[in-house]
mmCIF file of C-alpha atoms and ligand atoms in Angstrom:
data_model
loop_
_atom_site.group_PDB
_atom_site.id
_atom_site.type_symbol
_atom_site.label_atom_id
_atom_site.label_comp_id
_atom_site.label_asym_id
_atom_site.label_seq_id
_atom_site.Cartn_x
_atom_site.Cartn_y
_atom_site.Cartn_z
ATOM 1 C CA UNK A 25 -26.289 -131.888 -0.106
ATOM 2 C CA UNK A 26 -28.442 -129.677 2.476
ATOM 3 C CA UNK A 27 -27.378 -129.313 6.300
ATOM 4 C CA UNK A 28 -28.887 -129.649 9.061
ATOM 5 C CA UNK A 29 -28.032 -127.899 12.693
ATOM 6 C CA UNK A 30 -26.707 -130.331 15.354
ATOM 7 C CA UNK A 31 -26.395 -129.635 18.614
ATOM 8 C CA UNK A 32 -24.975 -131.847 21.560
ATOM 9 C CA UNK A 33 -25.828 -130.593 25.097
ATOM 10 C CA UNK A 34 -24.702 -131.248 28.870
ATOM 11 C CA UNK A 35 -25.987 -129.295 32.126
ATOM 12 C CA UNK A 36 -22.557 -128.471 31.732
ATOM 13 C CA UNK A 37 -21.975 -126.832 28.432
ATOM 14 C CA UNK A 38 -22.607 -126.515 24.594
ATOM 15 C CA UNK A 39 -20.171 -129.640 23.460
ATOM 16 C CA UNK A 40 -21.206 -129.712 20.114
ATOM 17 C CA UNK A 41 -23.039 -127.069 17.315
ATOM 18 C CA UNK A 42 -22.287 -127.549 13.778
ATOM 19 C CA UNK A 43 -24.213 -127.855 10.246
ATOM 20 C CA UNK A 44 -23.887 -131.134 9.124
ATOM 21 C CA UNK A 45 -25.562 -133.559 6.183
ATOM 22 C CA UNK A 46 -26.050 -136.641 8.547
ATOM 23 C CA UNK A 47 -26.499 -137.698 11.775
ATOM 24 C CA UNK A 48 -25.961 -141.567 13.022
ATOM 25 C CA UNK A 49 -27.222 -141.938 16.567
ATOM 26 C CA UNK A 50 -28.113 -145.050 18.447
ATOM 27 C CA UNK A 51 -31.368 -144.780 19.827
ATOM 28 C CA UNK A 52 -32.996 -147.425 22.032
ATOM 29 C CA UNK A 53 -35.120 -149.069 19.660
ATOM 30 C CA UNK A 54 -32.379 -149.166 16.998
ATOM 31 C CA UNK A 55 -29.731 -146.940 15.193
ATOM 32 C CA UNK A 56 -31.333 -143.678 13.287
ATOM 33 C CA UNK A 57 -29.932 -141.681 10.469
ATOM 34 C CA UNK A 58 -30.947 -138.240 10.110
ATOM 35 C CA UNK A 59 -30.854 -136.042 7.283
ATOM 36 C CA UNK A 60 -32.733 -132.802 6.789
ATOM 37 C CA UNK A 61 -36.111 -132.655 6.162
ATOM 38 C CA UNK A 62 -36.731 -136.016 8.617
ATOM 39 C CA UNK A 63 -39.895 -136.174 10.119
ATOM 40 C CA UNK A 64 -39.737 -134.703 13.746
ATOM 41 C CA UNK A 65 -39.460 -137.397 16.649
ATOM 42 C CA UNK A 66 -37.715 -137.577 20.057
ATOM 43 C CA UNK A 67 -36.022 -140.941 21.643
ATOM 44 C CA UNK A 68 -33.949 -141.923 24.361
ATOM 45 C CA UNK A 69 -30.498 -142.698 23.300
ATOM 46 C CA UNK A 70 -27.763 -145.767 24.115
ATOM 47 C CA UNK A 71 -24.449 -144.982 25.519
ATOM 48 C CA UNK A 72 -22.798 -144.906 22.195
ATOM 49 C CA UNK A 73 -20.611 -142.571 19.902
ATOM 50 C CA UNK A 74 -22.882 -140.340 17.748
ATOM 51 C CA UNK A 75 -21.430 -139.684 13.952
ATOM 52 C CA UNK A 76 -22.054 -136.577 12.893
ATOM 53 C CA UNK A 77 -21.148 -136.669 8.785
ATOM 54 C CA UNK A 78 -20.259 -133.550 6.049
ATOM 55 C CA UNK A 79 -18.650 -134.056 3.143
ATOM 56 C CA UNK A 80 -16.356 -136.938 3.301
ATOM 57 C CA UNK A 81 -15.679 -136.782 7.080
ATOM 58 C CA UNK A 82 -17.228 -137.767 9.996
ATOM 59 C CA UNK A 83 -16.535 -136.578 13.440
ATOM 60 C CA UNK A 84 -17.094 -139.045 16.546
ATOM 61 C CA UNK A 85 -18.901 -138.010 19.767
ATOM 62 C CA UNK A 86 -19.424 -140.081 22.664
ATOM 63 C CA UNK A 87 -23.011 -139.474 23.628
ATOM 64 C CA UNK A 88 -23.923 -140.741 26.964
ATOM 65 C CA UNK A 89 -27.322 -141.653 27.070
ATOM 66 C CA UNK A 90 -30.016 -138.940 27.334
ATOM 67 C CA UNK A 91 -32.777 -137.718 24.446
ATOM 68 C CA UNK A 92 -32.232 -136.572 20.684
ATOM 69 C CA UNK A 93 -35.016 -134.504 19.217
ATOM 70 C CA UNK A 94 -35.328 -133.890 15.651
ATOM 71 C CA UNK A 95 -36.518 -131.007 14.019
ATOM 72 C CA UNK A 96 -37.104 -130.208 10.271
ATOM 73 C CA UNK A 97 -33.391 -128.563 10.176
ATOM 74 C CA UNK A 98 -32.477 -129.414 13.457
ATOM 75 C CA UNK A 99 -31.173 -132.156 15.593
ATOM 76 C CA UNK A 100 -30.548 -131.295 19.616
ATOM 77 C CA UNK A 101 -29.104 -133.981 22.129
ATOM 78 C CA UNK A 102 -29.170 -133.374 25.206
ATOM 79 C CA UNK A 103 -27.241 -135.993 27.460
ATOM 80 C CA UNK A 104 -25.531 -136.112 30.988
ATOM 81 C CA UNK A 105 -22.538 -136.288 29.813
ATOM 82 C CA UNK A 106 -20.797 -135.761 26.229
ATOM 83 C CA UNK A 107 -17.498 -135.414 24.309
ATOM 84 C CA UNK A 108 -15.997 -134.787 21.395
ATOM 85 C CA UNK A 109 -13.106 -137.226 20.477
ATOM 86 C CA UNK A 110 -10.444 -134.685 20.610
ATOM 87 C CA UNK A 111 -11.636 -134.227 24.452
ATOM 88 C CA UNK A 112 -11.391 -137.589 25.527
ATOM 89 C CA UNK A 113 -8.680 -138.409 27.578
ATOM 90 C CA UNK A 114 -7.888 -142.370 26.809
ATOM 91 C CA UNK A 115 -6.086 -143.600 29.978
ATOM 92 C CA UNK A 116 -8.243 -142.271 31.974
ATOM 93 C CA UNK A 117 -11.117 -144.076 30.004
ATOM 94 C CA UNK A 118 -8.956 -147.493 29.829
ATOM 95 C CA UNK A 119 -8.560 -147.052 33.483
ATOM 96 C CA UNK A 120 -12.684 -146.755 33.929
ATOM 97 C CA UNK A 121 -13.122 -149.510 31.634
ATOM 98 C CA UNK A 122 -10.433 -151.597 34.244
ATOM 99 C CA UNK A 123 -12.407 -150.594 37.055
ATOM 100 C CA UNK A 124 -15.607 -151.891 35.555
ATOM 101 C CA UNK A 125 -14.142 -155.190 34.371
ATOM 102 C CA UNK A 126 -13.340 -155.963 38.009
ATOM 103 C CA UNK A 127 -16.392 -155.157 39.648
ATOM 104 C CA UNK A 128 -18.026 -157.273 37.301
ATOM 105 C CA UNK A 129 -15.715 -159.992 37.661
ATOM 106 C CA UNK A 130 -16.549 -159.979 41.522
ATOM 107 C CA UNK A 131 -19.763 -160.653 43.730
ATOM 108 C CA UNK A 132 -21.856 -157.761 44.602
ATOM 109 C CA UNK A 133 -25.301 -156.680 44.782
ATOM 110 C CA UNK A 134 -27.567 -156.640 41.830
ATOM 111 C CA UNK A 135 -27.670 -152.323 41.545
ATOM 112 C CA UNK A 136 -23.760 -152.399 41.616
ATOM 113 C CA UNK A 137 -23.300 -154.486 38.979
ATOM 114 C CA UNK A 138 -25.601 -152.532 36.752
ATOM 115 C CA UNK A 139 -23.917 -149.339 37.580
ATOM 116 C CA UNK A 140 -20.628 -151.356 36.433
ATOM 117 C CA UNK A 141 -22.285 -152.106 33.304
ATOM 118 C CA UNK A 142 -22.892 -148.413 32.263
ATOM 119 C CA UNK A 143 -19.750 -147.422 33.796
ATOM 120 C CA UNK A 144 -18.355 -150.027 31.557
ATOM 121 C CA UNK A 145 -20.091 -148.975 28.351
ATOM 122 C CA UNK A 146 -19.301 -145.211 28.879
ATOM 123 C CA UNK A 147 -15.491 -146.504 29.017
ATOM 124 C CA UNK A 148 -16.276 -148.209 26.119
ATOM 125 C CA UNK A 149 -17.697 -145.674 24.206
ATOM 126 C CA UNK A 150 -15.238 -143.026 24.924
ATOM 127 C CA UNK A 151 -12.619 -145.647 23.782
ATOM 128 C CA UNK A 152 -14.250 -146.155 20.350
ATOM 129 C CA UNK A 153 -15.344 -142.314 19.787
ATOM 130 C CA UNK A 154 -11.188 -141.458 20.907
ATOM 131 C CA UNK A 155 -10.221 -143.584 18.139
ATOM 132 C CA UNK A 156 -7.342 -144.647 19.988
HETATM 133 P P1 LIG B 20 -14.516 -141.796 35.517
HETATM 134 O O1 LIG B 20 -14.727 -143.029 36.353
HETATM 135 O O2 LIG B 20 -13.228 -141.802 34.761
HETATM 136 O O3 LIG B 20 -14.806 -140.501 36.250
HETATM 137 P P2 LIG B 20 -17.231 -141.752 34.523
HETATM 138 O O4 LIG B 20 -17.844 -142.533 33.394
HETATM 139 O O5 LIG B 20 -17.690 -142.093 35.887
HETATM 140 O O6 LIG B 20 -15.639 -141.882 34.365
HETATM 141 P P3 LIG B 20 -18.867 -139.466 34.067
HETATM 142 O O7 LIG B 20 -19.597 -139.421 35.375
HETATM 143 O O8 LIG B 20 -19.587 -140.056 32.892
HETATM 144 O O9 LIG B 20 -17.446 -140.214 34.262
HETATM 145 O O10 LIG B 20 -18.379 -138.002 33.660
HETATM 146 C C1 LIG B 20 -17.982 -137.001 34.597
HETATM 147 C C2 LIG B 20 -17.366 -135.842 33.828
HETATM 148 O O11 LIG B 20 -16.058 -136.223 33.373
HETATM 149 C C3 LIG B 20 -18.141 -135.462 32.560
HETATM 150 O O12 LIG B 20 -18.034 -134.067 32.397
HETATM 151 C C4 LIG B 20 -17.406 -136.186 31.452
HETATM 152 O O13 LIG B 20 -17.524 -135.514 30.208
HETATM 153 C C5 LIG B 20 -15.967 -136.189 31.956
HETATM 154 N N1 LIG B 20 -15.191 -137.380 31.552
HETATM 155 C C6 LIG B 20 -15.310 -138.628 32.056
HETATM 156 N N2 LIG B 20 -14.405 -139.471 31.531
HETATM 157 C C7 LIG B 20 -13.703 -138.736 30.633
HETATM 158 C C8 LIG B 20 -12.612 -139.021 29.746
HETATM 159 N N3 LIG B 20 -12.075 -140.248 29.661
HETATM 160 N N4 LIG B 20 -12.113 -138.015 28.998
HETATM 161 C C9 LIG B 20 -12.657 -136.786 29.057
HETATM 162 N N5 LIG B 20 -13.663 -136.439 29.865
HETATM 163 C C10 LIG B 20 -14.197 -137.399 30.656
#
């Protein structure tokens, strides 16, 4: 099965570059699979895991938000944050998640409740990407 080149980017650093046969990202309008040879397109992404697939495994990385391009051979996401499972640090995450829950649970002003909500689903994702 051909390969394609996927690359996960923050401001911070390079957090992911390997050749793999399939990419599973959630864009806004609906999950995508990409394989090489897909026609080239760019969409904003949810806050969701990405699975990035070769052979018979599949690696987890929690993507949040930002824009995936694809290329002929090449998929690049660049995002404000990103990990790879083996990076995420799960209390920490359960903790956000905790955090969120309350402020959600209380009364507050519109704005703060959305930033809850993505703080929330960050948690979230970095739960389901640690495995854990
Ligand atoms: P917290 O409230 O725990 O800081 P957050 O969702 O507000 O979580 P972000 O602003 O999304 O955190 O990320 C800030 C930096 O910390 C990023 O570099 C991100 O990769 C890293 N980071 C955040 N949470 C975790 C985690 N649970 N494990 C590993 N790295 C994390």
């Amino acid at each position: 099965m051909s390969t394609l080149r996927l690359e996960i980017v923050t401001p911070e650093r390079k957090v992911y570059e390997e050749d793999v046969n399939i990419v599973i990202a959630k864009g806004v309008s609906g999950e995508l699979g990409v394989q090489a040879g897909h026609v080239p397109l760019v969409t904003p992404l949810k806050i969701a895991p990405v699975r990035a697939k070769k052979g018979n495994s599949e690696e987890l990385i929690a993507v949040h938000g930002g824009f995936m391009e694809v290329r002929t051979d090449k998929v690049v996401i660049l995002a404000e944050a990103a990990e790879r499972g083996a990076d995420i640090d799960v209390s920490r995450a359960l903790q956000a998640k905790e955090r969120a829950e309350q402020r959600l649970a209380g009364k507050q002003e519109e704005i703060d409740h959305r930033r809850a909500e993505l703080a929330l689903q960050r948690a979230v994702t970095r739960i389901q990407t640690s495995g854990k």
